[in-house]
Tab-separated table of C-alpha atoms in Angstrom:
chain	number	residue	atom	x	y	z
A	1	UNK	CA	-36.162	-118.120	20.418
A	2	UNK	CA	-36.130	-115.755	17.508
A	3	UNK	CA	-33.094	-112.887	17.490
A	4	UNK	CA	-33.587	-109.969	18.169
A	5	UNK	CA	-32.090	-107.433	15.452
A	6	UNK	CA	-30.791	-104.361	16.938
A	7	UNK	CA	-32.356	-101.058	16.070
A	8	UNK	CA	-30.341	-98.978	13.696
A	9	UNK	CA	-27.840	-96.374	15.305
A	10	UNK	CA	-29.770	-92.841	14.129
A	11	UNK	CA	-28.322	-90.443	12.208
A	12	UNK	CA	-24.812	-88.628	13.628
A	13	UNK	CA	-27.070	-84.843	12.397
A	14	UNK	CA	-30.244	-84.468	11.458
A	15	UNK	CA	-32.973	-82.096	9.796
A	16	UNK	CA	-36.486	-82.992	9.937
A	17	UNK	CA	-38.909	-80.939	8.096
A	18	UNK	CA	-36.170	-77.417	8.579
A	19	UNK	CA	-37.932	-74.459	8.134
A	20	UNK	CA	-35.871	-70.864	8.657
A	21	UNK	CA	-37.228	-67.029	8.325
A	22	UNK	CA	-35.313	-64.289	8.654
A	23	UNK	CA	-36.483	-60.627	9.872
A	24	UNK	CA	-36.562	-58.222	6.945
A	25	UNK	CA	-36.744	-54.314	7.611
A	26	UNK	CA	-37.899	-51.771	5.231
A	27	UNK	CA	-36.795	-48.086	4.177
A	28	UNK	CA	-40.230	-47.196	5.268
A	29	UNK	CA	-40.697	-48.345	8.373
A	30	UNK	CA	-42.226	-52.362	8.093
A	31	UNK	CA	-40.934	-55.128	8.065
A	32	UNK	CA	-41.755	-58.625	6.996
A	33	UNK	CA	-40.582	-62.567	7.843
A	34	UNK	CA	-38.915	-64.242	4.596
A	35	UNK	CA	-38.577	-67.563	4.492
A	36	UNK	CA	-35.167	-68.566	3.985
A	37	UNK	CA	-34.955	-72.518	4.201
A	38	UNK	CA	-38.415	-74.689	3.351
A	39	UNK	CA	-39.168	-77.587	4.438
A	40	UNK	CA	-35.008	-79.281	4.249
A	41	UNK	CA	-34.530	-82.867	5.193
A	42	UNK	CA	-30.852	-84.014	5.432
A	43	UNK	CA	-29.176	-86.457	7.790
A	44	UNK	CA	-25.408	-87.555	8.000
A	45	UNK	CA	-24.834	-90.562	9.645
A	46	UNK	CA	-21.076	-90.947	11.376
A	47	UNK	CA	-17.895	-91.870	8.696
A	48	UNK	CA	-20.711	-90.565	6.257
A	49	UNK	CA	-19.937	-87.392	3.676
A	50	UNK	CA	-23.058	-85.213	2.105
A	51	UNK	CA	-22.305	-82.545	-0.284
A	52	UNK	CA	-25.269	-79.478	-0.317
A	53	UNK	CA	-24.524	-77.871	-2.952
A	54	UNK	CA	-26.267	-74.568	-5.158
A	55	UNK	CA	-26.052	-71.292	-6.235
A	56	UNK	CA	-24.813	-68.172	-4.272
A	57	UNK	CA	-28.450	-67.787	-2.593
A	58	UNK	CA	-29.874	-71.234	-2.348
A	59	UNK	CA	-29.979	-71.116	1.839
A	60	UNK	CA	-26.590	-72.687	2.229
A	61	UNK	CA	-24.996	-70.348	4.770
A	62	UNK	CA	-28.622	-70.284	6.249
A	63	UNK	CA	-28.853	-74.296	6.477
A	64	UNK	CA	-25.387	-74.179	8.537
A	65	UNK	CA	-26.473	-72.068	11.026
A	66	UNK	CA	-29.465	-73.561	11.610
A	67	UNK	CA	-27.883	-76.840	12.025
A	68	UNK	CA	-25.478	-75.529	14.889
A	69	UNK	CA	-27.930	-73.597	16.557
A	70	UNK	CA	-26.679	-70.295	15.729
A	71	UNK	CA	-29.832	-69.932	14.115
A	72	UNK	CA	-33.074	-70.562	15.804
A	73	UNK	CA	-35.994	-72.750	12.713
A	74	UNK	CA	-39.122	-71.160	12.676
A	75	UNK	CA	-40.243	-74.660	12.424
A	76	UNK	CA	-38.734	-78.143	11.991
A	77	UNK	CA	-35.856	-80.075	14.348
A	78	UNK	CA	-32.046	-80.532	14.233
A	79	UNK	CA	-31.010	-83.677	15.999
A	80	UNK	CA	-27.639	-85.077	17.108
A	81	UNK	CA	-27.756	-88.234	18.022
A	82	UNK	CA	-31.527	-88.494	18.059
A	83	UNK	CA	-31.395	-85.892	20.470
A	84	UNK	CA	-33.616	-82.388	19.364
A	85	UNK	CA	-31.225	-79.306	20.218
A	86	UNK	CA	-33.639	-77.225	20.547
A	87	UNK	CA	-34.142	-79.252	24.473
A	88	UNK	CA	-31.164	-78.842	25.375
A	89	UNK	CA	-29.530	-76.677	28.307
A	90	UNK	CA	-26.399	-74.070	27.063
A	91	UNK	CA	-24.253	-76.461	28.715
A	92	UNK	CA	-25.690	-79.320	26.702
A	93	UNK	CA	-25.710	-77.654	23.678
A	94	UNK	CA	-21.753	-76.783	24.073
A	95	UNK	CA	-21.526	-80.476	24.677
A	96	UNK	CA	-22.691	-81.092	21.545
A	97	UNK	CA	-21.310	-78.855	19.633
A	98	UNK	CA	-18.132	-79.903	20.493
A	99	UNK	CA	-18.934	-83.503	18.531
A	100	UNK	CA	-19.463	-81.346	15.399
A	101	UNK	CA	-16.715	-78.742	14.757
A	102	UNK	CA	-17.315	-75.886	11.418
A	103	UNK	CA	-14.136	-74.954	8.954
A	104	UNK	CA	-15.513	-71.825	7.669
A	105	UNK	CA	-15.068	-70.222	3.984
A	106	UNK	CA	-12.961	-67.004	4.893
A	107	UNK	CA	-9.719	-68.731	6.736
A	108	UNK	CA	-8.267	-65.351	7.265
A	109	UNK	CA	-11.825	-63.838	8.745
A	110	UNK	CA	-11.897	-66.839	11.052
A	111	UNK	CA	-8.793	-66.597	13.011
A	112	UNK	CA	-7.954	-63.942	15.649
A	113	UNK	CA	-5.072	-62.034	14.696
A	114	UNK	CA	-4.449	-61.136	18.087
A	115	UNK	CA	-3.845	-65.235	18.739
A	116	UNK	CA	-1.114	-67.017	17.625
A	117	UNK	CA	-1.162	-70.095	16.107
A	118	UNK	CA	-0.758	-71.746	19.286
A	119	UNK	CA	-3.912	-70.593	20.795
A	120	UNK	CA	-5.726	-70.358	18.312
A	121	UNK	CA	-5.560	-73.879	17.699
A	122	UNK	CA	-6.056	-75.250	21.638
A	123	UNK	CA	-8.909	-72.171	22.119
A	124	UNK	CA	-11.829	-74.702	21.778
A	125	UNK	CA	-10.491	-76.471	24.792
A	126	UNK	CA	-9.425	-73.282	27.232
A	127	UNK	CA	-12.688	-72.207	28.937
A	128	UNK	CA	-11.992	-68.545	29.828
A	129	UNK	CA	-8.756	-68.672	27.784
A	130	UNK	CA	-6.851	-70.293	30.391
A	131	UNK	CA	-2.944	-70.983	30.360
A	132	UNK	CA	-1.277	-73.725	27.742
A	133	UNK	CA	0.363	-76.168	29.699
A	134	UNK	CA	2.804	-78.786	28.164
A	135	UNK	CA	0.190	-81.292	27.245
A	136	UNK	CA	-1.895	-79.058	25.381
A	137	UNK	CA	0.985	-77.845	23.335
A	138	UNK	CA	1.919	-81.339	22.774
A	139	UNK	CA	-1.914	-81.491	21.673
A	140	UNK	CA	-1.560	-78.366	19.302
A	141	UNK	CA	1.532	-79.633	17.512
A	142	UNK	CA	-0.186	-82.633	16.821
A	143	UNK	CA	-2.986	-81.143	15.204
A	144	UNK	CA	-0.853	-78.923	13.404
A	145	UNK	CA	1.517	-81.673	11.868
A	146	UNK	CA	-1.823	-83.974	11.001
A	147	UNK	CA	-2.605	-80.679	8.889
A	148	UNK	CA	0.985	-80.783	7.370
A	149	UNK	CA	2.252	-77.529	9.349
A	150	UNK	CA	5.413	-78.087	11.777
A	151	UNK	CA	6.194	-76.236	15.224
A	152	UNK	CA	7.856	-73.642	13.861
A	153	UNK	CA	3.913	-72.368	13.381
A	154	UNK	CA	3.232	-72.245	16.848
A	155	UNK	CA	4.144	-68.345	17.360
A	156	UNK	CA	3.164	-66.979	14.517
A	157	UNK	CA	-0.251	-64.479	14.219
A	158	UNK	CA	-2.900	-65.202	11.880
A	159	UNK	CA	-1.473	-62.295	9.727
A	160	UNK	CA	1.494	-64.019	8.899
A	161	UNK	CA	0.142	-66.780	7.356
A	162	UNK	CA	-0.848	-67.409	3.427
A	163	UNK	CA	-4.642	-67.574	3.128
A	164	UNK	CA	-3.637	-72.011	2.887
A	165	UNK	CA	-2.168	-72.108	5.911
A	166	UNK	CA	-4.153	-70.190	7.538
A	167	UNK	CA	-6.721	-72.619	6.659
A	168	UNK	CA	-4.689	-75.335	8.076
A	169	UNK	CA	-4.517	-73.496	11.180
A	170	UNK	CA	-8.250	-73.559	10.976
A	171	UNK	CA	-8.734	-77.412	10.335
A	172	UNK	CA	-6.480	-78.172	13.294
A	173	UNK	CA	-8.551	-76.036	15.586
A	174	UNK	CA	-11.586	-78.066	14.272
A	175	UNK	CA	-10.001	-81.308	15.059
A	176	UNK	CA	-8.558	-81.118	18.412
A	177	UNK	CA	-11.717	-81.629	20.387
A	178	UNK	CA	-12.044	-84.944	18.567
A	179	UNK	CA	-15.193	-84.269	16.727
A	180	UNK	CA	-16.843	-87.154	14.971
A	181	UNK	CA	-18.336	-84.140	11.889
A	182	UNK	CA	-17.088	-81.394	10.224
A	183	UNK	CA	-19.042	-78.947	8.394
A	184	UNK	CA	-17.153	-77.600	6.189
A	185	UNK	CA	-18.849	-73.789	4.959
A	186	UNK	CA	-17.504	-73.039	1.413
A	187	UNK	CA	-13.053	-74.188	2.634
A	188	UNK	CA	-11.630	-73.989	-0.240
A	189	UNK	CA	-13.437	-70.705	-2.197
A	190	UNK	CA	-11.034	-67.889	-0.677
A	191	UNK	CA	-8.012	-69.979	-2.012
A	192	UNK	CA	-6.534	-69.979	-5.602
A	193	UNK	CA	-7.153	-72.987	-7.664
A	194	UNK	CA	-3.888	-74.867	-6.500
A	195	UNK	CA	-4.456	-74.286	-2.762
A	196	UNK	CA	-7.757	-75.604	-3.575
A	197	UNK	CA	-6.762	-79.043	-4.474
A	198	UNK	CA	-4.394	-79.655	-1.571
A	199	UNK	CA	-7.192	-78.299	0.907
A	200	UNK	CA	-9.469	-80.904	-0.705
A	201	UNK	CA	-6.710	-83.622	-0.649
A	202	UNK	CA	-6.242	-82.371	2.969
A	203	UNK	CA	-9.599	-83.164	3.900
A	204	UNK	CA	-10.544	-85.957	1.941
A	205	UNK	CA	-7.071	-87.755	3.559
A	206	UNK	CA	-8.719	-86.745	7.275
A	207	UNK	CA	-11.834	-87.700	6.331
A	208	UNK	CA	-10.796	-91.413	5.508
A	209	UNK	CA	-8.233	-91.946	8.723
A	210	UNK	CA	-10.475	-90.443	11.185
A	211	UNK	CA	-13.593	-91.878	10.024
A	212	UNK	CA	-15.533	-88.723	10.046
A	213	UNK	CA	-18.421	-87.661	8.974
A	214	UNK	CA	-18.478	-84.964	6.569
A	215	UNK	CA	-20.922	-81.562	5.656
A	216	UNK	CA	-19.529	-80.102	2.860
A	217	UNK	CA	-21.247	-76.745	1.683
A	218	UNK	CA	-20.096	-75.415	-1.678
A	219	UNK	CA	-21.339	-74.267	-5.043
A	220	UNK	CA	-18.109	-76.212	-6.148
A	221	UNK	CA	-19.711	-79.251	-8.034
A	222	UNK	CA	-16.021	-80.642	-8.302
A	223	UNK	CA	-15.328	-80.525	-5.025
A	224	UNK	CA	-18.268	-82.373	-4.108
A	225	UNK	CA	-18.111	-85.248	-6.490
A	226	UNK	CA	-14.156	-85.399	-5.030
A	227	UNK	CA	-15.075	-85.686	-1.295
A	228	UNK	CA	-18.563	-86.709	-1.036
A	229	UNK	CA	-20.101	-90.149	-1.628
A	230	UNK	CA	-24.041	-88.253	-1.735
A	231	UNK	CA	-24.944	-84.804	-2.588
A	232	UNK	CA	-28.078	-82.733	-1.886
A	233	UNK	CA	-28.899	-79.699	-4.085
A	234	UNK	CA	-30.305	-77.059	-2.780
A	235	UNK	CA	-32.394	-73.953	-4.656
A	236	UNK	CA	-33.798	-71.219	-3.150
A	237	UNK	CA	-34.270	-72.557	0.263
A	238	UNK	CA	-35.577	-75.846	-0.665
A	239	UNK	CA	-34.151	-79.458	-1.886
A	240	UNK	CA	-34.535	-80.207	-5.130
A	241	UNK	CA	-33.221	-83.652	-5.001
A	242	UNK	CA	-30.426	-85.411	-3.355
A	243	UNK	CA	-28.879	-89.421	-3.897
A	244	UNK	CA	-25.387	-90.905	-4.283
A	245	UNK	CA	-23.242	-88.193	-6.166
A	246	UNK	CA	-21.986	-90.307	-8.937
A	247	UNK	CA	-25.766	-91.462	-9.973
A	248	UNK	CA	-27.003	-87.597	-9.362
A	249	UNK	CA	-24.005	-86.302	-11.801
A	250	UNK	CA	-24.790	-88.917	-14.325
A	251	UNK	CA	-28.608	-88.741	-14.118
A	252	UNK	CA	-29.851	-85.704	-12.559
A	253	UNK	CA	-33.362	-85.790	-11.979
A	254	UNK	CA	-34.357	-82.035	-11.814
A	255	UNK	CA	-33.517	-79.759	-14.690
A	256	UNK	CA	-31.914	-77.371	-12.136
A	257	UNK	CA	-29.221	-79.818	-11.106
A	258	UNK	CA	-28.738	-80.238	-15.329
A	259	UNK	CA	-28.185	-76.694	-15.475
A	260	UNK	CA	-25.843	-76.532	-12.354
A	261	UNK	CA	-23.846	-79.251	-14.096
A	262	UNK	CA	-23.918	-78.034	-17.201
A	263	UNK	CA	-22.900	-74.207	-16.252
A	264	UNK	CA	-20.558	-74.252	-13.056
A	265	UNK	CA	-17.116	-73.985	-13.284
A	266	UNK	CA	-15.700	-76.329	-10.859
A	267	UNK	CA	-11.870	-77.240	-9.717
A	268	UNK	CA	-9.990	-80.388	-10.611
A	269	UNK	CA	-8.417	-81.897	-7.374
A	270	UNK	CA	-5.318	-81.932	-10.181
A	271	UNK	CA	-5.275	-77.928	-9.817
A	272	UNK	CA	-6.673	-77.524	-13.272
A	273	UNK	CA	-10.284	-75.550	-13.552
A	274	UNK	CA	-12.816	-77.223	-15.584
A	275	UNK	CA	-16.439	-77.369	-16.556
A	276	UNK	CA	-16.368	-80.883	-17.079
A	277	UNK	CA	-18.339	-82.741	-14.273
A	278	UNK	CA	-19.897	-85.787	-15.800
C-alpha cells in the first residue's frame, strides 16, 4: 500500500493577489480611489523571516495594515492559517490577531503615557483593563527581562523611558500573548544608529529561541540582509521581485532593487552606518 505524503502545512500569513485603494478628497469638492497596493503576493510560513523593503512611498505602511485587517483590500485575500480574514467574526479576528503581534516604528507614539510599564506590557491580555494579579506580573517581568529590562521598569511611564527602552517595553508587550509572528513596522528608524544595532540583535536573538516568524518592514537594506533569510521589494504599490536575500543582494534582478542597493544608506548591526550592502 503506497504512503500517503502529508499535505504541506500552509503558510503562517498570507497575501493572494492584495489589492488596496485609498479615498482621496479634493480642494474642489471630488474625490477619487487611488490605488495604493497592486496586485502583492507574500506569504510567511512559521520560524520563517521576509524582509519588504522600499522607498518612503512604496505601500509599506499600507501592506501592514492590510495584512492585520486594519485596512479593508479592495480586492485580493489575507490568510492565517489558510483561513481568509475577511470571514471571520470580530471575535475571530481578535483570535487571530493575537497569533500575530505588530512592533511599530515610533516606540514613544506607541505606548500610553498614562500606563506604566507594567500595564502596558500585560494590556493585550486585560479585556476591559482589568486588575494585575500576581501571575500576570510574574508574566510582565518575564517579558521584560527576555527584552533585557529588569523590575525596577515596572512603575515607570512611557515618558521616562529613552526612545530604546521604550522600544523594549514595546517588544515585550508583543510577546506576551505568545504570538507565533511579529511584524515589525520600520523598529529600529526612530533610534540612533547604536540603539539600532542592539534592537536588531534584540530581535534577531528572539527570533531564533522562539522560533518565530518574522515581517520586517524597513527601507533599511542592512537591517534586512541582518535578520531576514528572503526579502521582497516593494515600489510603488507593487512587487518588483522577491527571493532569498543573499542571492537578491548579490544578483538583483530589477534595476530598481540595483539602485536601492546601490543608493541607501543602511546600518551595520556593528553600530557603524554604511552604504556597503553587497
Amino acid at each position: 500500500m503506497p504512503v500517503m505524503t502529508p499535505a504541506p502545512a500552509p503558510p503562517l500569513l498570507e497575501a493572494r493577489d492584495l489589492n488596496v485603494s485609498v479615498h482621496v478628497a479634493h480642494r474642489w469638492g471630488t474625490a477619487t480611489q487611488r490605488v495604493v497596493l497592486h496586485g502583492v503576493n507574500l506569504c510567511v510560513h512559521r520560524g520563517q523571516t521576509l524582509a519588504v523593503v522600499g522607498e518612503s512611498g512604496a505601500g509599506k505602511s499600507t501592506l501592514v495594515r492590510a495584512l492585520l485587517r486594519l485596512q479593508r483590500p479592495a480586492a485580493g485575500q489575507v490568510l492565517i492559517d489558510g483561513q481568509d480574514l475577511a470571514i471571520l467574526s470580530p471575535s475571530e479576528l481578535r483570535a487571530q490577531r493575537r497569533r500575530i503581534q505588530i512592533v511599530f516604528q515610533d516606540p514613544i507614539a506607541s505606548l500610553n503615557p498614562a500606563l506604566t510599564v507594567l500595564e502596558l506590557v500585560t494590556d493585550p491580555l486585560r479585556p476591559g483593563a482589568g486588575a494585575i494579579g500576581t501571575a500576570l506580573k510574574e508574566k510582565a517581568l518575564e517579558q521584560l527581562q527576555t527584552v533585557g529590562l529588569g523590575a525596577e521598569y515596572l512603575g515607570r511611564r512611557a515618558a521616562e523611558l529613552s526612545g530604546g527602552q521604550a522600544q523594549r517595553v514595546a517588544i515585550a508587550r508583543a510577546l506576551i500573548t505568545g504570538p507565533e509572528m511579529l511584524i515589525c513596522d520600520e523598529p529600529v528608524s526612530a533610534l540612533d544608529l547604536a540603539l539600532r544595532s542592539q534592537v536588531l540583535r534584540l530581535l534577531a536573538e528572539l527570533q531564533r529561541q522562539r522560533s518565530l516568524a518574522l515581517l520586517l518592514v524597513t527601507h533599511d537594506l542592512h537591517a534586512a540582509r541582518f535578520l531576514c533569510e528572503r526579502t521582497l521589494v516593494l515600489r510603488r504599490g507593487a512587487v518588483v521581485e522577491q527571493g532569498v536575500t543573499t542571492q537578491l543582494f548579490a544578483r538583483p534582478a530589477a534595476d530598481y532593487t540595483r539602485e536601492l542597493l546601490a543608493s541607501m544608506l543602511s546600518v551595520d548591526p556593528g553600530g557603524r552606518a554604511s552604504r556597503s550592502v553587497s
